[in-house]
Short mmCIF file of C-alpha atoms in Angstrom, two decimals:
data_model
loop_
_atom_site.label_atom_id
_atom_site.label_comp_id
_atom_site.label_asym_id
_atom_site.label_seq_id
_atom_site.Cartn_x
_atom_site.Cartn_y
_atom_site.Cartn_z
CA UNK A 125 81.90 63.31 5.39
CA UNK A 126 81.72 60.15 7.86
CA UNK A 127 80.36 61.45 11.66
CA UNK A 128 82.50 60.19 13.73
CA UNK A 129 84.59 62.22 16.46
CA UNK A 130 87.50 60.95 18.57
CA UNK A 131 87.26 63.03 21.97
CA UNK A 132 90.64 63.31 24.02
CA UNK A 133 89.56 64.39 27.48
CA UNK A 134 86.07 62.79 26.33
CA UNK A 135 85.36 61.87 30.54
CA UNK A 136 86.15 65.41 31.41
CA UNK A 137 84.28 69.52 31.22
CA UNK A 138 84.78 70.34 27.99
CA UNK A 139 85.46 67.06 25.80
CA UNK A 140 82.62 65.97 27.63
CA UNK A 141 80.16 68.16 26.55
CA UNK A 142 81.03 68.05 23.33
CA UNK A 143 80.75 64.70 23.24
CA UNK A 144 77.46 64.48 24.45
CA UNK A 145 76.40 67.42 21.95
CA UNK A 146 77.78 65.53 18.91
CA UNK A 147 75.82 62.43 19.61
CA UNK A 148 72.73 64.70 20.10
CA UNK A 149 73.25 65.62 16.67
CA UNK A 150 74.03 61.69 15.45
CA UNK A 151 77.44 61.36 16.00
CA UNK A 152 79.52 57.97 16.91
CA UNK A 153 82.16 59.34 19.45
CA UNK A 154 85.11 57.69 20.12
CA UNK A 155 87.08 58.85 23.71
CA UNK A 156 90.40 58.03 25.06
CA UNK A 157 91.10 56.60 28.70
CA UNK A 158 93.94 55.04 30.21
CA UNK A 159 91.49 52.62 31.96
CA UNK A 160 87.71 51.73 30.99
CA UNK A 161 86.08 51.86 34.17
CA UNK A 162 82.46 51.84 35.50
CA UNK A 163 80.62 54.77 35.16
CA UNK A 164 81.84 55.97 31.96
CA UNK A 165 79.05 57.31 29.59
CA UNK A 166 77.73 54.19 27.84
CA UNK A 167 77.11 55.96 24.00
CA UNK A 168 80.56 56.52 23.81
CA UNK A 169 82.62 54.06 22.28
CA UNK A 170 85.98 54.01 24.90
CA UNK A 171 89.43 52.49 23.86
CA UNK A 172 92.14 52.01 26.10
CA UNK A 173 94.85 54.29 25.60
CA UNK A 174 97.26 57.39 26.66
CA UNK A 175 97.32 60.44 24.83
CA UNK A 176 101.04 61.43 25.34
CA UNK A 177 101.55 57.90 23.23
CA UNK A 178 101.24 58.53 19.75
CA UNK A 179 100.53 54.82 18.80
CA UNK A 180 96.97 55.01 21.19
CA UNK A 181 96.26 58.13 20.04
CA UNK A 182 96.46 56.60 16.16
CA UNK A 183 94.80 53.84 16.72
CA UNK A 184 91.59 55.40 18.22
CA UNK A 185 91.64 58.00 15.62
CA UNK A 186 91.47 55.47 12.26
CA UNK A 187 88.84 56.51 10.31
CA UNK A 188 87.60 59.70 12.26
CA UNK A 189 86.53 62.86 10.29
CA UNK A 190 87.47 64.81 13.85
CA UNK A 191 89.55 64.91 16.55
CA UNK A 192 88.48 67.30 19.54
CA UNK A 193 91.72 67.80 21.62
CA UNK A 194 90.32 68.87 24.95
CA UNK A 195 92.51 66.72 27.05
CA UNK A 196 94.86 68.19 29.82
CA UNK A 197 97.43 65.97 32.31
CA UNK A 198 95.74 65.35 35.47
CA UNK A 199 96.04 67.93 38.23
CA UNK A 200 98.58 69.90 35.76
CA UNK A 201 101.25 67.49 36.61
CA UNK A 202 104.03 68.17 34.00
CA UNK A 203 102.15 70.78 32.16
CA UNK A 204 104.75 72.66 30.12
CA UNK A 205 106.31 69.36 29.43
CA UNK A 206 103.32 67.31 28.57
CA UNK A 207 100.62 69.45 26.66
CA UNK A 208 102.73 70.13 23.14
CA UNK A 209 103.57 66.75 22.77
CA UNK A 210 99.79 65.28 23.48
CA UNK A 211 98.57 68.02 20.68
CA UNK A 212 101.56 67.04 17.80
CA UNK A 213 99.91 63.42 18.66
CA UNK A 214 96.30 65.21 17.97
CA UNK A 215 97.90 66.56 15.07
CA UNK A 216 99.07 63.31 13.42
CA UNK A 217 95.28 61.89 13.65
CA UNK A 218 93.91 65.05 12.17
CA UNK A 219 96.26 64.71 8.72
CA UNK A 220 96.76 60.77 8.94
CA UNK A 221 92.49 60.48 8.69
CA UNK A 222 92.09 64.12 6.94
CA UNK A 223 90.22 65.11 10.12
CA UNK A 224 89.15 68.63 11.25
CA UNK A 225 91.19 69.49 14.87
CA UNK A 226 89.10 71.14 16.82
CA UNK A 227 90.69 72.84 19.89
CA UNK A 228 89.12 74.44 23.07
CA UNK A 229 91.45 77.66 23.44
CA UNK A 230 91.74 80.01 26.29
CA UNK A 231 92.13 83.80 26.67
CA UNK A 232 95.60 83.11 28.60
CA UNK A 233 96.98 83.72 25.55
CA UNK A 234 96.27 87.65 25.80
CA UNK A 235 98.24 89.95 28.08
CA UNK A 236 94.92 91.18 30.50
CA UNK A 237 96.36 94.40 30.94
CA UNK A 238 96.37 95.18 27.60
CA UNK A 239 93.55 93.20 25.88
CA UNK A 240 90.25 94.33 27.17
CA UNK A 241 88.37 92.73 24.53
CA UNK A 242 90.17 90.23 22.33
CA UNK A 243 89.06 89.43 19.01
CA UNK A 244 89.98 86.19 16.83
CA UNK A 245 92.84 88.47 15.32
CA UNK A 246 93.98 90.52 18.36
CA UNK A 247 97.59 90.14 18.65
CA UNK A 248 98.50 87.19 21.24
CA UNK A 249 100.92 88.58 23.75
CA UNK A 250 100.61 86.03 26.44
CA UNK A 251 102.10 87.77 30.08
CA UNK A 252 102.36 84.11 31.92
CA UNK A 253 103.96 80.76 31.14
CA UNK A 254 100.94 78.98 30.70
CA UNK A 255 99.97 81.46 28.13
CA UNK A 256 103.25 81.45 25.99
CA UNK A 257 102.65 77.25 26.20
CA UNK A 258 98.55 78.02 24.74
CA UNK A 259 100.23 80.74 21.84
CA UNK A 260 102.83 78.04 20.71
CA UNK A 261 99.98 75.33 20.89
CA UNK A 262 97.56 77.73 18.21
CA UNK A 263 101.14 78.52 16.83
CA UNK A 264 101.88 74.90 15.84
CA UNK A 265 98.22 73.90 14.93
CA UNK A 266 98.24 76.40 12.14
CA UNK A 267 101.88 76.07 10.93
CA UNK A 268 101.02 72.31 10.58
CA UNK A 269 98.53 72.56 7.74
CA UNK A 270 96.28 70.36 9.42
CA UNK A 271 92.37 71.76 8.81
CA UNK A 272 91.38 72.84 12.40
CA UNK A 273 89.09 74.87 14.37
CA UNK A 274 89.51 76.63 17.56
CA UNK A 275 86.97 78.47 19.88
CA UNK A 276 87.94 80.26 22.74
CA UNK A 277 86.19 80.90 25.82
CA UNK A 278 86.07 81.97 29.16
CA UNK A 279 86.59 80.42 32.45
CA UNK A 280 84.80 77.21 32.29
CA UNK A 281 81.66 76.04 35.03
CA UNK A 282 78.56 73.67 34.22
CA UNK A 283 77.28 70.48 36.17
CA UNK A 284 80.62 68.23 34.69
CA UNK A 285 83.23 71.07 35.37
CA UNK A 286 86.81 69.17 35.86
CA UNK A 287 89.07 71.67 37.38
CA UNK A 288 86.79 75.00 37.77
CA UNK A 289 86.81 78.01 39.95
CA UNK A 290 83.53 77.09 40.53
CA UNK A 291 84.17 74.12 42.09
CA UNK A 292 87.53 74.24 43.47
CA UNK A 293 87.48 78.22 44.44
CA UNK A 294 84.51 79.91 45.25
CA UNK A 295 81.90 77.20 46.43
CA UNK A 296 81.80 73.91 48.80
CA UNK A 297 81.30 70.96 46.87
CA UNK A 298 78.50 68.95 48.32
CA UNK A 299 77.30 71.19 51.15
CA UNK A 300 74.81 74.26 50.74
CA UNK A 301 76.15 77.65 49.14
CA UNK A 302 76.42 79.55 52.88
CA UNK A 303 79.43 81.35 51.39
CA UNK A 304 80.37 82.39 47.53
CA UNK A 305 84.53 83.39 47.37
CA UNK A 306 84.84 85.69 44.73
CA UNK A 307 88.91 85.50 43.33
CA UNK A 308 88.02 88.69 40.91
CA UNK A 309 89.29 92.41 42.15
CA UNK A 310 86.17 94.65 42.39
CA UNK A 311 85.33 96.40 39.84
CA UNK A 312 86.97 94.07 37.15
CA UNK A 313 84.71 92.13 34.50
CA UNK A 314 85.21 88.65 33.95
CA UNK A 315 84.16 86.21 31.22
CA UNK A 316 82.30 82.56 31.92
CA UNK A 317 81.48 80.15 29.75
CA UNK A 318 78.74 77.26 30.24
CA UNK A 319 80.14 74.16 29.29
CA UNK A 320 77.21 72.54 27.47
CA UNK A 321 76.56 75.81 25.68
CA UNK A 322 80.74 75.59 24.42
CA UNK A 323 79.69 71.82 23.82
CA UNK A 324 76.73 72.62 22.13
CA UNK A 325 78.96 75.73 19.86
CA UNK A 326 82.05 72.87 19.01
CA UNK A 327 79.03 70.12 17.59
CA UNK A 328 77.58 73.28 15.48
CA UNK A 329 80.64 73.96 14.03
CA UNK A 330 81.87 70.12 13.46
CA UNK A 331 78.74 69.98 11.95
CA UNK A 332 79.41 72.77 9.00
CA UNK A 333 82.85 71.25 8.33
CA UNK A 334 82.62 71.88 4.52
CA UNK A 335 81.70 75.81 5.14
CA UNK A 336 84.77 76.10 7.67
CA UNK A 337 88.03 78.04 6.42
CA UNK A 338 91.08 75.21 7.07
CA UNK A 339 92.22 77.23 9.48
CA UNK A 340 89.92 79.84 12.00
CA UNK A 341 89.94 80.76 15.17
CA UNK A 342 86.09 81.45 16.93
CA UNK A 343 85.17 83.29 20.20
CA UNK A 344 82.51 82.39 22.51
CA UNK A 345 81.22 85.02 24.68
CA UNK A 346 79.98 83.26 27.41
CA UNK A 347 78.50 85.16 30.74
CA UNK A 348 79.86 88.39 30.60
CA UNK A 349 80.24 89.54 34.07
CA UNK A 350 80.66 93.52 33.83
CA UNK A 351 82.14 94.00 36.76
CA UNK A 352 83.32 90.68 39.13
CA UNK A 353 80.05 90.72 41.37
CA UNK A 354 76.95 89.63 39.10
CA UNK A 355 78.32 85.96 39.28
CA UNK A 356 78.88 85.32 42.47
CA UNK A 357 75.50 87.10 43.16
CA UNK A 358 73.46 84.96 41.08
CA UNK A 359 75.74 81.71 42.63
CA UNK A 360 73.76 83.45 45.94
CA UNK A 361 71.08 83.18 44.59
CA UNK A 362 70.89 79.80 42.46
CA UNK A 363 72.10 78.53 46.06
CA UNK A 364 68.88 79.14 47.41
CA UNK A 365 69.78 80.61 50.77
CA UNK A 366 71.15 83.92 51.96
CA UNK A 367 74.88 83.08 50.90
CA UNK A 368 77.61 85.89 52.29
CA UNK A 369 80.65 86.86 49.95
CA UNK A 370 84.25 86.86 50.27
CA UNK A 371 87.53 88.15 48.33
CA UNK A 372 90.01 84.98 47.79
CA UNK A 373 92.84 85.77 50.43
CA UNK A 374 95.38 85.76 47.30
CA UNK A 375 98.00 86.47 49.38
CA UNK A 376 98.16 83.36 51.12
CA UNK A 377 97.79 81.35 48.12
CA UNK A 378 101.65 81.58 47.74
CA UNK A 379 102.33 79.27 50.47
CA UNK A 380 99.40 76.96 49.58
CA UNK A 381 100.69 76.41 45.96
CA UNK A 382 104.62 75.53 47.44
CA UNK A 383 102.72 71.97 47.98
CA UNK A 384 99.39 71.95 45.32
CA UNK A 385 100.23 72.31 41.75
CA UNK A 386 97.06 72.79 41.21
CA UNK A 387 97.07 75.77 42.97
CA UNK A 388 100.16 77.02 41.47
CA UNK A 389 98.71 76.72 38.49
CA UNK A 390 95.94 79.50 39.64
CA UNK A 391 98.25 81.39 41.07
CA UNK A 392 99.32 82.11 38.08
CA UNK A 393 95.98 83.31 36.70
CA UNK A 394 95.55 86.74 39.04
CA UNK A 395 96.39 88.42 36.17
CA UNK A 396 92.98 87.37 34.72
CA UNK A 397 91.20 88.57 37.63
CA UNK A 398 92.68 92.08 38.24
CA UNK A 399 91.85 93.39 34.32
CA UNK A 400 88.69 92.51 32.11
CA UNK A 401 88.70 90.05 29.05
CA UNK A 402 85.64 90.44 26.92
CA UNK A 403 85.35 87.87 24.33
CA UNK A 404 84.35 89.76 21.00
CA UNK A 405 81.74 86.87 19.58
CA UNK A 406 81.04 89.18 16.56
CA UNK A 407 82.37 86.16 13.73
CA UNK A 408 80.58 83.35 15.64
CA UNK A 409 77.45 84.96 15.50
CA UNK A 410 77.90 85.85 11.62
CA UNK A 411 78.80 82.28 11.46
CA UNK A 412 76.00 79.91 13.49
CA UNK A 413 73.09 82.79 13.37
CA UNK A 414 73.59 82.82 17.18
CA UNK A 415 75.63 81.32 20.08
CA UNK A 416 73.99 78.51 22.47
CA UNK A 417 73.42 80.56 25.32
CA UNK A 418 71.53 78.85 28.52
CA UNK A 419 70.25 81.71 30.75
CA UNK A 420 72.85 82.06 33.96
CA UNK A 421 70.27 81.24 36.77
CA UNK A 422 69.31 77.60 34.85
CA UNK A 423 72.87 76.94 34.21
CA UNK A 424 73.88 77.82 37.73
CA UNK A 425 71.34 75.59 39.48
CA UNK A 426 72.34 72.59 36.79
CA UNK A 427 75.60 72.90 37.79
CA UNK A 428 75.32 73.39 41.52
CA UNK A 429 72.62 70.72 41.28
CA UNK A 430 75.13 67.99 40.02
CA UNK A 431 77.91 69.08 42.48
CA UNK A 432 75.16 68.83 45.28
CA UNK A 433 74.98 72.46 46.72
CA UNK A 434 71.71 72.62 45.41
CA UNK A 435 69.08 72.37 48.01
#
């Protein structure tokens, strides 16, 4: 098997991370970006492209033996009518170059109220849009034939986040951590995943691409917060100053999201934060001996370090 990876979404959280995790481990990575631009990371080797067109997406895939599809549209513009097409383009690199697919998945695909821990073969019975959209992406992937790997995780945070609650709902970006917003109902456990330790999980995997079934599904367990306070607690503390907490004021998120898709997009999420999602990392473990697992305090201060909150 060659090593080299095309990463779509390569200058965001997640395809970022695994980016920089498979050239840790010696592999060329190719990413996708509508414009090369300063500051992209130089070890990656960056074509010009789009991933809704299936011609760009091609052409930066010839000759892979992997295609990470971790690329979303910006801001959620267009989401239900974007994401399916991007992955059949994903899909077409995987079986025109024999590549693995390997897909970051999400636990929207579970009704919360009904899931409290979701395995890799719990029944998917997604209660929001955005979920059915994530079931018929898994759905597709595995009708296709193509060989393809996805790992499912948490809500995402780490020092390159994209769009995080993290960064966009519970702290200030760029000023000290005076005040942690907590979006979770109390009493309701809540999964987090790192996003170098996901990183570091995809390389593993990529890595063992002759042991992999052509088609499984992994989850990573992440941060299990038992019951909605331990994370903002230790954001408190990773702050470095006495930080006070707040509930999210969900109820005037309504009028908020009538002019931020972003937001609407959340919105849509309370679901997630009202019942518990554990992550049941039982086949992962069996599989890699282990899970990359930075302790919460270091990753916390990494990642409030790079989005300067860090004093």
């Amino acid at each position: 098997m060659n090593r080299i990876a095309l990463v779509l979404g390569a200058s965001g959280g997640v395809g970022g991370e695994t980016a920089r995790a498979l050239l840790a481990r010696g592999w060329q990575v190719r990413g996708l970006v509508r414009e090369i631009r300063p500051g992209l990371d130089p070890d990656i080797s960056w074509h010009e492209g789009d991933a809704m067109v299936r011609a760009d997406v091609l052409a930066a895939a010839k000759g892979v033996a992997a295609v990470v599809h971790a690329v979303n549209p910006p801001g959620y513009r267009e989401w239900d009518k974007r994401v399916l097409p991007m992955l059949e383009n994903s899909i077409e690199a995987a079986w025109a170059n024999d590549a693995r697919l390997a897909l970051p998945g999400t636990i929207y695909n579970y009704d919360p109220a009904e899931t409290p821990v979701a395995r890799p073969e719990s029944p998917q019975e997604p209660a929001t849009r955005k979920g059915s959209i994530r079931k018929a992406m898994e759905a597709r992937i595995e009708e296709s034939g193509v060989r393809a790997v996805i790992l499912r995780a948490g809500d995402y945070y780490g020092p390159r986040p994209g769009n995080s609650w993290l960064s966009q709902g519970m702290i200030t970006p760029g000023k000290p951590v005076v005040k942690v917003t907590n979006p979770g109902r109390k009493g309701a456990g809540h999964a987090w995943a790192y996003l170098p330790d996901v990183g570091e999980t995809f390389a593993r995997l990529l890595d063992r691409e002759e042991e992999l079934p052509r088609f499984t599904r992994f989850h990573f367990a992440g941060h299990w917060d038992p019951d909605g306070s331990a994370f903002p607690t230790a954001i408190a503390a990773a702050g470095g100053r006495k930080a006070k907490q707040v509930r999210l004021p969900w109820s005037v998120l309504p009028l908020v999201a009538l002019f931020n898709p972003t937001i609407r997009e959340l919105l849509e999420m309370r679901p997630f934060w009202n019942h518990p999602v554990r992550l049941d990392n039982r086949a992962l473990v069996a599989f890699l001996g282990e899970e990359p697992h930075t302790p919460l305090a270091e990753s916390l201060r990494a990642s409030l370090k790079a989005l300067g909150s860090l004093e």
